[in-house]
Short mmCIF file of C-alpha atoms and ligand atoms in Angstrom, two decimals:
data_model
loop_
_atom_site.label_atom_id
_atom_site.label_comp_id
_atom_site.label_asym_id
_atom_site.label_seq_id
_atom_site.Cartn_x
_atom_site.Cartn_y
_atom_site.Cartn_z
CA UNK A 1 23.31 -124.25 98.61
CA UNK A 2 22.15 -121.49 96.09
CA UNK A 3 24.54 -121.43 92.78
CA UNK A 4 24.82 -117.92 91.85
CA UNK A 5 24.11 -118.06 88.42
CA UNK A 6 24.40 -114.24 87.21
CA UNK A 7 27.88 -114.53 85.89
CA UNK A 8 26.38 -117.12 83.42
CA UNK A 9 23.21 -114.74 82.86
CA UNK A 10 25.85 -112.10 82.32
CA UNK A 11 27.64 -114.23 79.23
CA UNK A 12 29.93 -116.14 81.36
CA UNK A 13 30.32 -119.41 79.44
CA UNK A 14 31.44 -122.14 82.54
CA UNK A 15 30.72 -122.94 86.34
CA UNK A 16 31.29 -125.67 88.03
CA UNK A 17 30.46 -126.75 91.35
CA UNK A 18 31.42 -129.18 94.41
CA UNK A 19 30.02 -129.35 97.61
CA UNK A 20 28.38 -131.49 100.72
CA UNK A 21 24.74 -131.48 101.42
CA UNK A 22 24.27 -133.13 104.95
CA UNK A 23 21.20 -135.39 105.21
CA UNK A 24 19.46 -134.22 108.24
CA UNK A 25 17.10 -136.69 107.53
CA UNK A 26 15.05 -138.35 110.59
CA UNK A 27 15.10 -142.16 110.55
CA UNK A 28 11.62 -142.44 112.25
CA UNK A 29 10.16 -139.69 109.83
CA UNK A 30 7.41 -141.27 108.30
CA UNK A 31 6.62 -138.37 105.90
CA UNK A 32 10.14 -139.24 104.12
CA UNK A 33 10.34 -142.02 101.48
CA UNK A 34 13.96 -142.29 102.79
CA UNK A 35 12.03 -143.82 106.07
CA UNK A 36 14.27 -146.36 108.06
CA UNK A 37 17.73 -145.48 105.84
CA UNK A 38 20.29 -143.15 107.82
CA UNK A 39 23.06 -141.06 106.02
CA UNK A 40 26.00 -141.47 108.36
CA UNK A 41 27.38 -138.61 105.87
CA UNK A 42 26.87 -135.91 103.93
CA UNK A 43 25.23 -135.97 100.52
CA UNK A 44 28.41 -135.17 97.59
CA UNK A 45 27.38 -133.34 95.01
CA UNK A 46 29.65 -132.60 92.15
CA UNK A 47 28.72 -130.83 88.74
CA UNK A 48 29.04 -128.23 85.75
CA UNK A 49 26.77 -125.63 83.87
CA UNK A 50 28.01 -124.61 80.59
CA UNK A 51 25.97 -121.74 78.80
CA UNK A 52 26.23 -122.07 74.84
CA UNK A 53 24.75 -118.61 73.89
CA UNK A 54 22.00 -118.34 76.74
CA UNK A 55 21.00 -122.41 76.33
CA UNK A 56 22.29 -123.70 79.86
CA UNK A 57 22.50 -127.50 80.43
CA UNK A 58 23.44 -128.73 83.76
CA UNK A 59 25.11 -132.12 84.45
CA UNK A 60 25.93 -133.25 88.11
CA UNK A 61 26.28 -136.14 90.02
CA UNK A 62 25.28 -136.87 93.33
CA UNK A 63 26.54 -139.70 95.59
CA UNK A 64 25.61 -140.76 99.62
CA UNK A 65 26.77 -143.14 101.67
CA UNK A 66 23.40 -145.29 103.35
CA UNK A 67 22.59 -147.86 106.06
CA UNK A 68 19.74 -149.72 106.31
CA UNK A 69 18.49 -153.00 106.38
CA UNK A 70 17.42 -155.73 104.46
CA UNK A 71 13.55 -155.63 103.10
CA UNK A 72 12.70 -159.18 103.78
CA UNK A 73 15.37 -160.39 106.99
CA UNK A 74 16.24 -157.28 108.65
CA UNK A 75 20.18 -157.53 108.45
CA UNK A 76 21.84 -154.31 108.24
CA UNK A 77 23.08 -153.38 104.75
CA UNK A 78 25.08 -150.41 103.60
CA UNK A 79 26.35 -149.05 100.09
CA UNK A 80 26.72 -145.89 98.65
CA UNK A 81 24.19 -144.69 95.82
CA UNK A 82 24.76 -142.68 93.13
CA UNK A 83 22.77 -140.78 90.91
CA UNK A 84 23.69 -138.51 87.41
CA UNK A 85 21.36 -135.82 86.16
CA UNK A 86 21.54 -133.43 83.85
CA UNK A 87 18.86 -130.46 83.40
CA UNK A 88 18.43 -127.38 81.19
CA UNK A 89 18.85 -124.37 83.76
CA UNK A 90 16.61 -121.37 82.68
CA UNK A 91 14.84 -118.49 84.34
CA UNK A 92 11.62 -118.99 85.59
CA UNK A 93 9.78 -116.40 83.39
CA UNK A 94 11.10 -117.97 80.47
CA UNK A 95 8.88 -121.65 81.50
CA UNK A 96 5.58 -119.84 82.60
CA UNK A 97 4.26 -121.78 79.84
CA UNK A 98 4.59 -125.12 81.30
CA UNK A 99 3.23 -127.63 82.61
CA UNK A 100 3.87 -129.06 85.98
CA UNK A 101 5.48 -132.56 84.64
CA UNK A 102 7.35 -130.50 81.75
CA UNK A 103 9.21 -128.47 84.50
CA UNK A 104 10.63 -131.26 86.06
CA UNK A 105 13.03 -131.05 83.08
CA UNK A 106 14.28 -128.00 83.88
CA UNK A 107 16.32 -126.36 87.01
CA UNK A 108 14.87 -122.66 87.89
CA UNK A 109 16.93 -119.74 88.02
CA UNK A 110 15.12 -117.81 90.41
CA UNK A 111 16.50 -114.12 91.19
CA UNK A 112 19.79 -114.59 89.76
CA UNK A 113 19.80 -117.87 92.03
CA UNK A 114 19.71 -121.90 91.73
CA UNK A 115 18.59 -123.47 94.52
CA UNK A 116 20.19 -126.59 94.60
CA UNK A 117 19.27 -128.48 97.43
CA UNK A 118 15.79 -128.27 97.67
CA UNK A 119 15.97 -130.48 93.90
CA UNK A 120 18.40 -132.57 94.87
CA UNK A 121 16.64 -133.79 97.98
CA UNK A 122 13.08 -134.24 96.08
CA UNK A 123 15.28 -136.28 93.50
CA UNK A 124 16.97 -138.41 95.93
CA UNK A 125 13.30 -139.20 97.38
CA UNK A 126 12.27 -139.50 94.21
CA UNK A 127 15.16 -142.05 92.71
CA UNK A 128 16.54 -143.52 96.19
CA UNK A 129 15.29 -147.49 96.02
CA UNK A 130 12.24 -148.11 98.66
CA UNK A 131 14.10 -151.01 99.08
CA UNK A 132 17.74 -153.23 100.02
CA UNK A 133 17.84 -156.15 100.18
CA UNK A 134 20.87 -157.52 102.29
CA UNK A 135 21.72 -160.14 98.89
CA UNK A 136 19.68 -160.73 95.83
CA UNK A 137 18.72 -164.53 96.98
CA UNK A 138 17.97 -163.69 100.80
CA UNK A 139 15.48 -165.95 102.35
CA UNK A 140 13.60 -163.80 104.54
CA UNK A 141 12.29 -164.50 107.52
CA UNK A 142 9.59 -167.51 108.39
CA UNK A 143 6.24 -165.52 108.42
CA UNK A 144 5.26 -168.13 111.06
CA UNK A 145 8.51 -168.09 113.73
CA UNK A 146 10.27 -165.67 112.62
CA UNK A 147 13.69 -167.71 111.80
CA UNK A 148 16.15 -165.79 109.74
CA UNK A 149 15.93 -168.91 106.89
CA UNK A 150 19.66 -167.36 105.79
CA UNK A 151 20.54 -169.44 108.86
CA UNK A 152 18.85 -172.60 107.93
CA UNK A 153 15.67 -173.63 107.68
CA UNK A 154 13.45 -173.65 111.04
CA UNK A 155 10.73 -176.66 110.88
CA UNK A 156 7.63 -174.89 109.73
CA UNK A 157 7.86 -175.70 106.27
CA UNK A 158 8.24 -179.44 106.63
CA UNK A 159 5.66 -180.18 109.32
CA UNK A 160 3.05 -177.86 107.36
CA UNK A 161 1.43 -179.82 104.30
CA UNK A 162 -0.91 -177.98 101.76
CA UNK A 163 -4.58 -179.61 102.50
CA UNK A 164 -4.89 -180.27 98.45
CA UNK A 165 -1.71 -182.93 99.00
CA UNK A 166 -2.71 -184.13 102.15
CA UNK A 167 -4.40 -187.38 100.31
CA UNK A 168 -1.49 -187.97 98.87
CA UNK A 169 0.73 -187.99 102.13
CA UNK A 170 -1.61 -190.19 103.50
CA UNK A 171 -0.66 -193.00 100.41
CA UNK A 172 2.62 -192.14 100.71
CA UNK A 173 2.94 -192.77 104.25
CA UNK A 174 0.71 -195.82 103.86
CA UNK A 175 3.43 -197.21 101.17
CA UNK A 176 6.18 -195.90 103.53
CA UNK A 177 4.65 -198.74 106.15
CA UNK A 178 3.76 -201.41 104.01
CA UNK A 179 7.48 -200.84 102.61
CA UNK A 180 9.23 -201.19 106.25
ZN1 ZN B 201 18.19 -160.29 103.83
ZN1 ZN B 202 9.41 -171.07 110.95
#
């Protein structure tokens, strides 16, 4: 959406804003950082600008609902994230001035016009977690079978012994038959 901001250019002191963004957002695309998550719903975005003689400050927040699945078993997990920002809203010839990182700060009146959507989606890319994890003490899968070890543990661990402790299961089971 583009936030027609030339009542607020014009002395307007207030607007505030409420809409859906949908998410059109391919699953498989690798190009997105938001690879493997789907949004089963649009993006809510809710927000104000208030313009205190000509100094605009914008405060919104955004919120989506997400399923994906679990960075080390795989199980599908969903939530909703939530973000706040706020940015100073000015005209583009008033930042030609500044750097690249500085106008990150800063939401662009272009033409009268804030684009809204094209920011919001490079900040949920930018903010969205890489990674879920399905609970903060999952197990993961065995690298070796491939066992969910949520479910219990599958065998690998036990029969494999690190070859520095070897000599030392060899006493032990030496003890373990003198003992029987
Ligand atoms: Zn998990
Ligand atoms: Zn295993």
């Amino acid at each position: 959406m583009k936030l027609d901001l030339r009542p607020l250019l014009a002395g307007e002191r207030y607007l505030s804003f409420d809409y859906e963004l949908p998410l059109d957002i391919s699953p498989e695309d690798s190009h997105s950082f938001l690879q493997g998550t789907r949004f089963p719903s649009p993006m809510k975005v809710t927000g104000d600008i208030t313009n205190t003689a000509g100094y605009m400050r914008m405060a919104l927040t955004l919120s989506v609902d997400y399923e994906t699945e679990c960075g080390r078993c795989l199980a599908p997990v969903s939530g909703s994230f939530t973000l706040d920002l706020e940015k100073t809203v000015a005209p583009r010839k008033l930042l030609e001035d500044l750097t690249e990182d500085r106008l990150d700060e800063y939401a662009i009146i272009e033409d009268g016009f804030l684009d809204m959507d094209t920011q919001l989606m490079e900040q949920l890319e930018m903010e969205f977690p890489v990674r879920f994890l399905c609970r903060e003490d999952c197990k993961g899968l065995c690298q070796r079978c491939g066992k969910n070890l949520n479910e219990g543990p599958c065998g690998c661990v036990e029969r494999e012994i690190d070859p520095r402790l070897a000599p030392l299961q060899r006493i032990l089971d030496q003890m373990n038959e003198e003992n029987k």
